[in-house]
């Protein structure tokens, strides 16, 4: 049945599926794993960095991008798109233009929810036009609003968006989400460091080669965004591994 | 020809009746056509070669060597699993390999496939030569599957051997009412022949239990010849080489056929991680 109703985006199947949109969600699963965590005073975005080709300039392969950076008030909107790289670039550009347009029109920077809604509406338009295909990308959008509350939103190719406390998208997202469901507790996000460690631990569940393949960015309330260097990520990874070893030693002592 | 509502062009049956002249012309085969057909058949031939001499085996593999246990890994994740967990826990000797060409192969030349290309290798355990292993990382096309089976199993196989097949499929092939997003992929399902009496280490594949390609051919062959065989199918949403998919095969290590062959699991996990990093393919299409 699927093969008769999945050729055109503008056609529903008899049981109400839009197969092209569902197939677009499969395209997202081909990208790397990204995780977003909303702490009490911090938002964290982490992503698996695939190894670049030898001759490729690593600096041009950034996955975490700022959509808006309001210098005086020092808050920003960070995003990561997972799925088709080219689609991500196009949507990021449109979102950035919208951020500036909004600032010039109403003299206020965008709220995280506004720009998420803009991106989601854009994605939805492409699921209802003939001759176009949906964007094969999901996004995690984080930031602080004027009121100082941290926000994390997720969008998907169908154009839906929701607020989350913690979420993962991309390859093996289900495994990471299950890890987060088990480990996202009030204690885990009590301090900024704990929230960062939770994000790294979640990624380490699926990232095959450890800390050097993780890209991490954070925004703390009233502070500019911070992109972590590989060394800083490694420090956290070493700390996590030490804690793991200590926990295992305690366990084995208890059992003895 | 007719165009449907969706813009596809479909061939409509002709109501004017069949044209006799056209049909006759189509049926006549010129010597050229015969030559081309024979060339194509030669190109697509499945050849089983001995390891040392690289000459073709005169009889089928299992007719030449007695076999009590045969484990076949089809696809890159299954091959990686056997490489890390089984082949590293004993001394395995290569007995031969199968060379074949079809449209899915990257090279155009069927005679000079190097050992790093996708291929099909056969090994037996030095300490127990009746235990066989096959690592098949190439795609065996539909017309080549029968040849492969004949060259490996022969036309009259022994019934006192046990076959275990490992392979992967994309989770969208799993027939279910739920959406694929809610399935706990990767997960393992089993399908066995009537004569396989041991318990499977995972749930059996529910109806409609359809399998494809070489694993299906092997199972059908075993069912017809009443050989006990079981297929372990891992449904995953990452078809390229992936650590989590390979680890989903781990429950099989507790089954009767593989328990005796596996010794050092932590070391195997390390070897698997190394295999992953050396095989990482960068793609700029997906971020």
Short mmCIF file of C-alpha atoms in Angstrom, two decimals:
data_model
loop_
_atom_site.label_atom_id
_atom_site.label_comp_id
_atom_site.label_asym_id
_atom_site.label_seq_id
_atom_site.Cartn_x
_atom_site.Cartn_y
_atom_site.Cartn_z
CA UNK A 1 0.00 0.00 0.00
CA UNK A 2 2.80 2.38 0.83
CA UNK A 3 4.23 2.28 -2.64
CA UNK A 4 1.09 3.72 -4.22
CA UNK A 5 0.81 6.73 -1.93
CA UNK A 6 4.39 7.71 -1.27
CA UNK A 7 5.34 9.34 -4.60
CA UNK A 8 3.80 12.73 -4.05
CA UNK A 9 4.02 14.78 -0.89
CA UNK A 10 0.56 16.20 -1.33
CA UNK A 11 -1.20 12.85 -1.26
CA UNK A 12 -2.58 11.19 1.88
CA UNK A 13 -2.76 7.40 2.00
CA UNK A 14 -6.17 5.88 2.80
CA UNK A 15 -5.14 5.36 6.40
CA UNK A 16 -4.02 8.94 6.84
CA UNK A 17 -0.25 8.72 6.41
CA UNK A 18 1.87 11.29 4.64
CA UNK A 19 4.57 8.85 3.64
CA UNK A 20 7.05 11.43 2.33
CA UNK A 21 7.07 13.16 5.71
CA UNK A 22 7.62 9.84 7.47
CA UNK A 23 10.44 9.01 5.07
CA UNK A 24 11.96 12.43 5.77
CA UNK A 25 12.08 11.42 9.44
CA UNK A 26 14.19 8.41 8.38
CA UNK A 27 16.63 10.82 6.72
CA UNK A 28 17.14 12.49 10.10
CA UNK A 29 18.22 9.15 11.54
CA UNK A 30 21.12 9.11 9.10
CA UNK A 31 22.71 12.12 10.77
CA UNK A 32 24.85 12.12 13.92
CA UNK A 33 23.40 12.05 17.42
CA UNK A 34 22.67 15.38 19.10
CA UNK A 35 21.49 15.95 22.65
CA UNK A 36 19.99 19.01 24.32
CA UNK A 37 19.53 19.54 28.07
CA UNK A 38 17.71 22.29 29.90
CA UNK A 39 19.21 22.84 33.34
CA UNK A 40 18.17 25.29 36.05
CA UNK A 41 20.59 28.04 35.01
CA UNK A 42 22.12 26.56 31.89
CA UNK A 43 21.25 25.03 28.52
CA UNK A 44 23.58 22.48 26.96
CA UNK A 45 23.83 21.29 23.35
CA UNK A 46 26.08 18.37 22.46
CA UNK A 47 26.61 16.58 19.18
CA UNK A 48 28.64 13.69 17.85
CA UNK A 49 31.34 14.94 15.55
CA UNK A 50 31.98 12.59 12.67
CA UNK A 51 35.65 12.41 11.72
CA UNK A 52 36.42 14.74 8.83
CA UNK A 53 38.36 13.77 5.76
CA UNK A 54 42.09 14.46 5.95
CA UNK A 55 42.12 17.35 3.54
CA UNK A 56 38.91 18.94 4.79
CA UNK A 57 39.14 22.12 6.88
CA UNK A 58 37.68 21.14 10.25
CA UNK A 59 36.58 24.66 11.09
CA UNK A 60 34.03 24.65 8.29
CA UNK A 61 32.31 21.57 9.69
CA UNK A 62 30.61 23.20 12.67
CA UNK A 63 27.30 21.71 13.66
CA UNK A 64 26.21 23.98 16.50
CA UNK A 65 25.23 27.39 15.15
CA UNK A 66 24.02 30.58 16.73
CA UNK A 67 20.80 31.89 15.25
CA UNK A 68 20.96 35.16 17.08
CA UNK A 69 23.53 36.78 19.27
CA UNK A 70 22.46 39.81 21.19
CA UNK A 71 25.77 41.25 22.29
CA UNK A 72 24.76 43.79 24.95
CA UNK A 73 22.41 41.55 26.86
CA UNK A 74 24.67 38.57 26.25
CA UNK A 75 22.11 35.96 25.44
CA UNK A 76 21.83 33.99 22.26
CA UNK A 77 19.75 31.37 20.55
CA UNK A 78 21.73 28.26 19.70
CA UNK A 79 20.63 25.53 17.40
CA UNK A 80 21.70 22.25 15.95
CA UNK A 81 20.14 20.70 12.86
CA UNK A 82 20.46 17.01 12.17
CA UNK A 83 19.75 15.37 8.82
CA UNK A 84 20.54 16.66 5.35
CA UNK A 85 23.36 19.21 5.64
CA UNK A 86 22.23 21.32 2.72
CA UNK A 87 18.66 21.58 4.04
CA UNK A 88 20.07 22.62 7.42
CA UNK A 89 22.11 25.41 5.86
CA UNK A 90 19.12 26.81 3.99
CA UNK A 91 16.84 26.79 7.03
CA UNK A 92 19.50 28.32 9.29
CA UNK A 93 19.98 31.19 6.85
CA UNK A 94 16.25 31.86 6.71
CA UNK A 95 16.01 31.74 10.51
CA UNK A 96 18.92 34.16 10.92
CA UNK A 97 17.34 36.63 8.53
CA UNK A 98 14.09 36.35 10.44
CA UNK A 99 15.87 37.06 13.73
CA UNK A 100 17.30 40.29 12.37
CA UNK A 101 14.09 41.28 10.67
CA UNK A 102 12.21 40.80 13.94
CA UNK A 103 14.78 42.90 15.82
CA UNK A 104 14.49 45.75 13.35
CA UNK A 105 10.72 45.64 13.23
CA UNK A 106 9.84 45.37 16.92
CA UNK A 107 13.19 46.40 18.44
CA UNK A 108 13.33 43.26 20.57
CA UNK A 109 15.32 40.12 19.96
CA UNK A 110 13.32 36.99 19.14
CA UNK A 111 12.20 34.66 21.88
CA UNK A 112 13.27 31.04 21.53
CA UNK A 113 9.66 30.00 21.04
CA UNK A 114 9.11 32.56 18.27
CA UNK A 115 12.01 31.45 16.17
CA UNK A 116 11.16 27.79 16.76
CA UNK A 117 7.62 28.47 15.58
CA UNK A 118 8.99 30.26 12.51
CA UNK A 119 11.20 27.29 11.60
CA UNK A 120 8.39 24.81 12.23
CA UNK A 121 5.95 26.84 10.08
CA UNK A 122 8.52 26.94 7.29
CA UNK A 123 8.95 23.17 7.47
CA UNK A 124 5.20 22.62 7.45
CA UNK A 125 4.81 24.75 4.30
CA UNK A 126 7.07 22.36 2.48
CA UNK A 127 4.88 19.41 3.41
CA UNK A 128 1.90 21.00 1.70
CA UNK A 129 3.32 22.30 -1.58
CA UNK A 130 3.34 20.39 -4.80
CA UNK A 131 6.70 20.00 -6.45
CA UNK A 132 8.67 20.43 -3.23
CA UNK A 133 9.81 17.85 -0.74
CA UNK A 134 9.90 18.22 3.06
CA UNK A 135 13.13 19.34 4.73
CA UNK A 136 14.96 16.24 5.94
CA UNK A 137 16.05 17.83 9.20
CA UNK A 138 15.16 17.92 12.87
CA UNK A 139 16.40 20.72 15.09
CA UNK A 140 17.18 21.32 18.75
CA UNK A 141 16.90 25.00 19.63
CA UNK A 142 18.07 26.34 22.98
CA UNK A 143 18.39 29.71 24.60
CA UNK A 144 17.31 32.07 27.36
CA UNK A 145 14.48 34.49 26.99
CA UNK A 146 14.16 37.99 28.39
CA UNK A 147 12.60 36.58 31.55
CA UNK A 148 15.73 34.51 32.24
CA UNK A 149 14.00 31.15 31.84
CA UNK A 150 16.02 28.52 29.90
CA UNK A 151 14.27 26.90 26.94
CA UNK A 152 14.78 23.83 24.79
CA UNK A 153 12.64 23.13 21.73
CA UNK A 154 12.69 20.37 19.17
CA UNK A 155 11.26 20.47 15.62
CA UNK A 156 10.90 17.66 13.12
CA UNK A 157 10.35 17.39 9.33
CA UNK A 158 6.56 17.43 9.69
CA UNK A 159 6.69 20.94 11.13
CA UNK A 160 5.70 20.12 14.71
CA UNK A 161 7.58 21.64 17.62
CA UNK A 162 7.54 20.96 21.32
CA UNK A 163 9.35 22.14 24.43
CA UNK A 164 11.48 19.55 26.18
CA UNK A 165 13.46 19.23 29.39
CA UNK A 166 15.99 17.04 27.60
CA UNK A 167 15.93 15.36 24.20
CA UNK A 168 18.06 13.68 21.57
CA UNK A 169 17.78 13.55 17.77
CA UNK A 170 19.62 11.72 14.98
CA UNK A 171 21.18 8.27 14.94
CA UNK A 172 20.28 6.06 17.93
CA UNK A 173 18.23 8.90 19.41
CA UNK A 174 15.94 6.40 21.11
CA UNK A 175 18.81 4.89 23.12
CA UNK A 176 19.96 8.33 24.25
CA UNK A 177 16.43 9.45 25.10
CA UNK A 178 15.93 6.36 27.24
CA UNK A 179 19.19 7.13 29.05
CA UNK A 180 17.99 10.69 29.65
CA UNK A 181 14.61 9.51 30.92
CA UNK A 182 16.41 7.38 33.50
CA UNK A 183 19.02 9.93 34.50
CA UNK A 184 17.39 13.36 34.20
CA UNK A 185 16.65 14.03 37.85
CA UNK A 186 16.55 17.18 39.95
CA UNK A 187 20.00 16.27 41.31
CA UNK A 188 21.38 15.73 37.83
CA UNK A 189 20.61 19.29 36.77
CA UNK A 190 21.16 20.91 40.15
CA UNK A 191 24.45 22.47 39.13
CA UNK A 192 25.74 23.58 35.74
CA UNK A 193 28.59 21.09 35.82
CA UNK A 194 26.22 18.22 36.49
CA UNK A 195 24.03 19.23 33.53
CA UNK A 196 27.09 19.34 31.26
CA UNK A 197 28.21 15.93 32.51
CA UNK A 198 24.74 14.50 31.89
CA UNK A 199 24.86 15.68 28.26
CA UNK A 200 28.30 14.14 27.75
CA UNK A 201 27.30 10.89 29.47
CA UNK A 202 24.23 10.64 27.24
CA UNK A 203 26.34 11.09 24.11
CA UNK A 204 28.93 8.59 25.29
CA UNK A 205 26.19 5.95 25.24
CA UNK A 206 26.31 6.03 21.46
CA UNK A 207 29.45 7.89 20.40
CA UNK A 208 31.93 5.25 19.48
CA UNK A 209 35.24 6.97 19.94
CA UNK A 210 34.93 8.93 23.16
CA UNK A 211 35.47 12.59 24.05
CA UNK A 212 37.41 13.73 21.02
CA UNK A 213 34.34 13.21 18.84
CA UNK A 214 31.99 15.37 20.88
CA UNK A 215 31.19 19.02 20.15
CA UNK A 216 29.62 20.87 23.07
CA UNK A 217 28.18 24.34 23.62
CA UNK A 218 26.49 25.93 26.60
CA UNK A 219 24.71 29.15 27.50
CA UNK A 220 24.55 30.19 31.13
CA UNK A 221 22.03 32.81 32.22
CA UNK A 222 23.28 36.33 31.50
CA UNK A 223 26.50 35.06 30.00
CA UNK A 224 27.59 34.77 26.37
CA UNK A 225 27.51 31.41 24.70
CA UNK A 226 30.53 29.18 25.17
CA UNK A 227 31.81 26.59 22.69
CA UNK A 228 33.95 23.97 24.39
CA UNK A 229 37.33 23.09 22.99
CA UNK A 230 38.30 19.45 22.56
CA UNK A 231 40.55 19.65 25.65
CA UNK A 232 37.74 20.95 27.85
CA UNK A 233 35.45 18.14 26.72
CA UNK A 234 38.22 15.63 27.43
CA UNK A 235 38.51 16.97 30.99
CA UNK A 236 34.83 16.28 31.59
CA UNK A 237 35.11 12.84 30.02
CA UNK A 238 38.03 11.94 32.29
CA UNK A 239 36.02 13.12 35.30
CA UNK A 240 33.05 11.02 34.22
CA UNK A 241 35.23 7.95 33.75
CA UNK A 242 36.79 8.44 37.20
CA UNK A 243 33.33 8.69 38.79
CA UNK A 244 32.28 5.53 36.97
CA UNK A 245 35.31 3.65 38.24
CA UNK A 246 34.70 4.81 41.80
CA UNK A 247 31.06 3.78 41.58
CA UNK A 248 32.10 0.34 40.33
CA UNK A 249 34.66 -0.07 43.11
CA UNK A 250 32.03 0.80 45.71
CA UNK A 251 29.66 -1.72 44.15
CA UNK A 252 32.21 -4.50 44.21
CA UNK A 253 33.12 -3.64 47.84
CA UNK A 254 29.45 -3.84 48.83
CA UNK A 255 28.99 -7.21 47.15
CA UNK A 256 32.14 -8.57 48.88
CA UNK B 1 0.83 4.09 -22.40
CA UNK B 2 -1.32 5.94 -19.96
CA UNK B 3 -0.65 8.61 -17.38
CA UNK B 4 -2.14 8.17 -13.91
CA UNK B 5 -3.35 10.91 -11.60
CA UNK B 6 0.03 10.96 -9.89
CA UNK B 7 1.90 11.50 -13.11
CA UNK B 8 3.33 8.00 -13.42
CA UNK B 9 3.34 6.42 -16.86
CA UNK B 10 2.00 2.87 -16.90
CA UNK B 11 1.76 0.41 -19.74
CA UNK B 12 -1.90 -0.20 -20.50
CA UNK B 13 -2.82 -3.52 -22.15
CA UNK B 14 -3.61 -3.13 -25.84
CA UNK B 15 -7.26 -3.91 -26.68
CA UNK B 16 -6.56 -4.05 -30.41
CA UNK B 17 -5.12 -7.53 -29.96
CA UNK B 18 -1.55 -8.73 -30.21
CA UNK B 19 0.34 -7.99 -33.40
CA UNK B 20 1.59 -11.32 -34.75
CA UNK B 21 4.45 -9.86 -36.78
CA UNK B 22 5.92 -7.99 -33.84
CA UNK B 23 5.84 -11.05 -31.61
CA UNK B 24 7.65 -13.24 -34.13
CA UNK B 25 10.43 -10.74 -34.54
CA UNK B 26 10.85 -10.54 -30.80
CA UNK B 27 11.12 -14.32 -30.48
CA UNK B 28 13.84 -14.82 -33.06
CA UNK B 29 17.19 -14.85 -31.31
CA UNK B 30 20.19 -13.86 -33.36
CA UNK B 31 23.60 -15.41 -32.76
CA UNK B 32 24.64 -12.05 -31.38
CA UNK B 33 21.93 -12.20 -28.73
CA UNK B 34 23.06 -15.70 -27.80
CA UNK B 35 26.66 -14.53 -27.53
CA UNK B 36 25.70 -11.62 -25.31
CA UNK B 37 23.55 -13.85 -23.13
CA UNK B 38 26.38 -16.36 -22.72
CA UNK B 39 28.86 -13.62 -21.91
CA UNK B 40 26.55 -12.25 -19.27
CA UNK B 41 26.06 -15.70 -17.77
CA UNK B 42 29.83 -16.19 -17.61
CA UNK B 43 30.30 -12.80 -15.94
CA UNK B 44 27.65 -13.52 -13.34
CA UNK B 45 28.96 -16.98 -12.53
CA UNK B 46 29.63 -17.74 -8.88
CA UNK B 47 33.11 -19.25 -8.50
CA UNK B 48 34.27 -21.04 -5.38
CA UNK B 49 38.05 -20.95 -5.13
CA UNK B 50 40.44 -22.88 -2.95
CA UNK B 51 42.59 -20.72 -0.68
CA UNK B 52 46.13 -21.69 -1.55
CA UNK B 53 45.89 -22.58 -5.19
CA UNK B 54 43.08 -20.18 -6.16
CA UNK B 55 41.66 -22.89 -8.38
CA UNK B 56 38.00 -23.71 -8.50
CA UNK B 57 36.68 -26.48 -6.31
CA UNK B 58 35.49 -29.46 -8.33
CA UNK B 59 32.78 -30.47 -5.87
CA UNK B 60 30.73 -28.31 -3.52
CA UNK B 61 32.37 -27.08 -0.33
CA UNK B 62 30.39 -29.19 2.12
CA UNK B 63 30.76 -32.29 -0.03
CA UNK B 64 34.52 -31.91 0.14
CA UNK B 65 34.74 -31.08 3.86
CA UNK B 66 32.51 -32.74 6.48
CA UNK B 67 30.55 -30.22 8.48
CA UNK B 68 28.67 -30.44 11.77
CA UNK B 69 28.10 -26.73 12.38
CA UNK B 70 27.90 -23.91 9.83
CA UNK B 71 27.60 -20.26 10.84
CA UNK B 72 26.91 -17.78 8.03
CA UNK B 73 27.15 -14.01 8.49
CA UNK B 74 25.57 -11.94 5.72
CA UNK B 75 25.99 -8.17 5.65
CA UNK B 76 28.60 -5.90 7.21
CA UNK B 77 27.19 -5.76 10.75
CA UNK B 78 26.83 -9.54 11.03
CA UNK B 79 30.34 -9.97 9.58
CA UNK B 80 31.76 -7.50 12.13
CA UNK B 81 30.02 -9.40 14.94
CA UNK B 82 31.51 -12.74 13.93
CA UNK B 83 34.92 -11.19 13.31
CA UNK B 84 35.13 -9.66 16.78
CA UNK B 85 33.39 -12.26 18.92
CA UNK B 86 33.92 -15.61 17.23
CA UNK B 87 36.92 -15.40 14.94
CA UNK B 88 39.07 -13.85 17.63
CA UNK B 89 38.32 -16.58 20.14
CA UNK B 90 39.97 -19.42 18.25
CA UNK B 91 42.21 -20.21 15.36
CA UNK B 92 40.31 -20.18 12.12
CA UNK B 93 41.79 -21.27 8.83
CA UNK B 94 40.56 -19.98 5.50
CA UNK B 95 39.33 -22.80 3.35
CA UNK B 96 38.24 -20.92 0.29
CA UNK B 97 36.29 -17.95 -0.99
CA UNK B 98 33.44 -17.26 -3.39
CA UNK B 99 33.98 -14.69 -6.10
CA UNK B 100 31.02 -13.22 -7.92
CA UNK B 101 30.02 -10.09 -9.79
CA UNK B 102 26.70 -8.32 -10.17
CA UNK B 103 25.43 -4.78 -10.65
CA UNK B 104 25.83 -4.00 -6.96
CA UNK B 105 29.60 -4.55 -7.04
CA UNK B 106 31.71 -1.43 -7.21
CA UNK B 107 34.24 -2.84 -9.69
CA UNK B 108 33.48 -3.62 -13.31
CA UNK B 109 35.97 -6.45 -13.53
CA UNK B 110 34.92 -9.80 -12.13
CA UNK B 111 38.29 -11.48 -12.42
CA UNK B 112 40.40 -9.14 -10.35
CA UNK B 113 38.46 -8.63 -7.14
CA UNK B 114 41.02 -7.85 -4.45
CA UNK B 115 40.75 -9.22 -0.94
CA UNK B 116 39.66 -5.86 0.43
CA UNK B 117 36.61 -5.77 -1.82
CA UNK B 118 33.30 -7.18 -0.71
CA UNK B 119 33.58 -10.93 -0.96
CA UNK B 120 32.58 -14.22 0.61
CA UNK B 121 35.12 -16.12 2.73
CA UNK B 122 34.86 -19.62 4.19
CA UNK B 123 36.77 -20.66 7.31
CA UNK B 124 36.98 -23.69 9.56
CA UNK B 125 38.15 -24.02 13.15
CA UNK B 126 41.60 -25.57 13.33
CA UNK B 127 40.85 -27.41 16.57
CA UNK B 128 37.57 -28.78 15.19
CA UNK B 129 37.56 -28.76 11.39
CA UNK B 130 33.90 -29.69 11.12
CA UNK B 131 32.89 -26.24 12.39
CA UNK B 132 32.56 -23.86 9.46
CA UNK B 133 32.08 -20.13 9.22
CA UNK B 134 31.15 -17.97 6.23
CA UNK B 135 31.65 -14.20 6.10
CA UNK B 136 29.59 -12.84 3.22
CA UNK B 137 29.81 -9.07 2.82
CA UNK B 138 28.84 -8.93 -0.85
CA UNK B 139 25.33 -8.85 -2.27
CA UNK B 140 24.37 -12.13 -3.96
CA UNK B 141 21.79 -11.34 -6.64
CA UNK B 142 18.62 -13.40 -7.12
CA UNK B 143 19.92 -15.29 -10.14
CA UNK B 144 23.17 -16.10 -8.33
CA UNK B 145 21.68 -17.38 -5.09
CA UNK B 146 20.92 -20.88 -6.46
CA UNK B 147 24.44 -21.17 -7.87
CA UNK B 148 25.89 -20.08 -4.52
CA UNK B 149 23.84 -22.69 -2.67
CA UNK B 150 24.82 -25.42 -5.11
CA UNK B 151 28.53 -24.54 -4.91
CA UNK B 152 28.47 -24.41 -1.11
CA UNK B 153 25.98 -27.06 -0.05
CA UNK B 154 25.91 -29.28 -3.12
CA UNK B 155 22.95 -31.03 -4.67
CA UNK B 156 22.52 -33.64 -1.92
CA UNK B 157 23.56 -32.21 1.45
CA UNK B 158 24.10 -34.14 4.69
CA UNK B 159 21.34 -33.73 7.24
CA UNK B 160 23.44 -34.02 10.39
CA UNK B 161 24.65 -30.42 10.42
CA UNK B 162 23.24 -27.32 12.05
CA UNK B 163 23.12 -24.00 10.20
CA UNK B 164 23.00 -20.58 11.88
CA UNK B 165 22.56 -17.50 9.71
CA UNK B 166 23.05 -13.93 10.95
CA UNK B 167 21.94 -10.88 9.02
CA UNK B 168 20.53 -7.35 9.31
CA UNK B 169 17.55 -5.60 7.74
CA UNK B 170 16.31 -2.06 7.97
CA UNK B 171 13.61 -1.65 10.62
CA UNK B 172 11.16 -0.34 7.99
CA UNK B 173 11.04 -3.89 6.59
CA UNK B 174 9.51 -5.13 9.86
CA UNK B 175 5.79 -5.49 9.29
CA UNK B 176 3.94 -3.96 12.20
CA UNK B 177 1.03 -1.67 12.97
CA UNK B 178 3.22 0.56 15.13
CA UNK B 179 5.24 3.35 13.57
CA UNK B 180 8.93 2.58 13.14
CA UNK B 181 9.83 5.43 15.47
CA UNK B 182 8.37 3.60 18.45
CA UNK B 183 10.17 0.30 17.83
CA UNK B 184 13.12 -0.45 20.14
CA UNK B 185 15.61 -0.84 17.31
CA UNK B 186 17.93 -2.55 17.01
CA UNK B 187 16.15 -5.78 17.99
CA UNK B 188 16.62 -9.44 17.18
CA UNK B 189 14.08 -11.84 15.68
CA UNK B 190 14.51 -15.48 14.69
CA UNK B 191 13.11 -17.71 11.94
CA UNK B 192 13.87 -21.42 11.90
CA UNK B 193 13.26 -24.52 9.77
CA UNK B 194 11.00 -27.33 10.88
CA UNK B 195 13.89 -29.60 11.87
CA UNK B 196 15.54 -27.06 14.19
CA UNK B 197 14.60 -28.20 17.68
CA UNK B 198 16.74 -26.01 19.96
CA UNK B 199 15.17 -22.90 21.51
CA UNK B 200 15.96 -19.55 19.90
CA UNK B 201 17.55 -16.88 22.11
CA UNK B 202 15.05 -14.25 20.97
CA UNK B 203 11.37 -14.10 19.92
CA UNK B 204 10.41 -15.66 16.60
CA UNK B 205 9.57 -13.38 13.70
CA UNK B 206 5.82 -12.81 13.72
CA UNK B 207 3.52 -13.14 10.71
CA UNK B 208 3.92 -11.90 7.99
CA UNK B 209 7.38 -13.39 8.51
CA UNK B 210 9.03 -12.48 5.25
CA UNK B 211 12.79 -12.57 4.77
CA UNK B 212 14.75 -11.64 1.64
CA UNK B 213 17.88 -12.36 -0.39
CA UNK B 214 20.55 -14.91 0.47
CA UNK B 215 19.35 -15.65 4.05
CA UNK B 216 15.94 -16.55 2.62
CA UNK B 217 17.56 -18.74 -0.03
CA UNK B 218 19.61 -20.59 2.60
CA UNK B 219 16.59 -21.14 4.86
CA UNK B 220 14.43 -22.37 1.96
CA UNK B 221 17.17 -24.76 0.91
CA UNK B 222 17.51 -26.10 4.46
CA UNK B 223 13.75 -26.48 4.84
CA UNK B 224 13.51 -28.47 1.59
CA UNK B 225 16.43 -30.73 2.54
CA UNK B 226 15.23 -31.05 6.17
CA UNK B 227 18.43 -29.54 7.62
CA UNK B 228 18.04 -27.83 11.02
CA UNK B 229 18.69 -24.13 10.42
CA UNK B 230 17.93 -20.87 12.19
CA UNK B 231 18.15 -17.28 10.98
CA UNK B 232 18.83 -14.47 13.45
CA UNK B 233 17.61 -11.24 11.92
CA UNK B 234 18.58 -7.91 13.48
CA UNK B 235 16.23 -5.06 12.58
CA UNK B 236 18.10 -1.78 12.82
CA UNK B 237 17.72 1.79 11.66
CA UNK B 238 21.42 2.20 10.89
CA UNK B 239 22.37 0.02 7.93
CA UNK B 240 26.03 0.97 7.82
CA UNK B 241 28.57 -0.52 10.26
CA UNK B 242 27.35 0.49 13.72
CA UNK B 243 28.41 -0.53 17.21
CA UNK B 244 24.92 -0.69 18.71
CA UNK B 245 23.61 -2.84 15.85
CA UNK B 246 26.50 -5.28 16.15
CA UNK B 247 26.04 -5.51 19.91
CA UNK B 248 22.38 -6.40 19.37
CA UNK B 249 23.59 -9.81 18.17
CA UNK B 250 25.11 -10.56 21.62
CA UNK B 251 22.23 -12.78 22.90
CA UNK B 252 23.25 -15.32 20.23
CA UNK B 253 26.48 -15.92 22.14
CA UNK B 254 24.47 -17.84 24.75
CA UNK B 255 22.99 -20.31 22.25
CA UNK B 256 24.22 -23.87 22.00
CA UNK B 257 25.84 -23.39 18.62
CA UNK B 258 27.97 -20.38 19.57
CA UNK B 259 28.58 -20.84 23.31
CA UNK B 260 31.50 -23.19 22.81
CA UNK B 261 33.13 -20.94 20.22
CA UNK B 262 33.34 -17.71 22.23
CA UNK B 263 35.96 -17.17 24.92
CA UNK B 264 36.93 -13.63 25.67
CA UNK B 265 34.03 -11.18 25.48
CA UNK B 266 35.66 -7.97 26.88
CA UNK B 267 38.56 -8.35 24.49
CA UNK B 268 36.11 -8.88 21.66
CA UNK B 269 34.35 -5.62 22.51
CA UNK B 270 37.68 -3.79 22.24
CA UNK B 271 38.39 -5.38 18.87
CA UNK B 272 34.92 -4.36 17.70
CA UNK B 273 35.50 -0.73 18.71
CA UNK B 274 38.75 -0.70 16.75
CA UNK B 275 36.96 -2.15 13.73
CA UNK B 276 34.42 0.66 13.92
CA UNK B 277 36.94 3.46 13.94
CA UNK B 278 38.93 2.09 11.01
CA UNK B 279 35.78 1.73 8.98
CA UNK B 280 34.29 5.13 9.57
CA UNK B 281 33.14 6.61 6.30
CA UNK B 282 32.65 10.34 6.22
CA UNK B 283 29.60 11.58 4.39
CA UNK B 284 28.96 15.26 3.93
CA UNK B 285 25.37 14.76 2.85
CA UNK B 286 24.14 14.09 6.36
CA UNK B 287 25.20 16.27 9.22
#
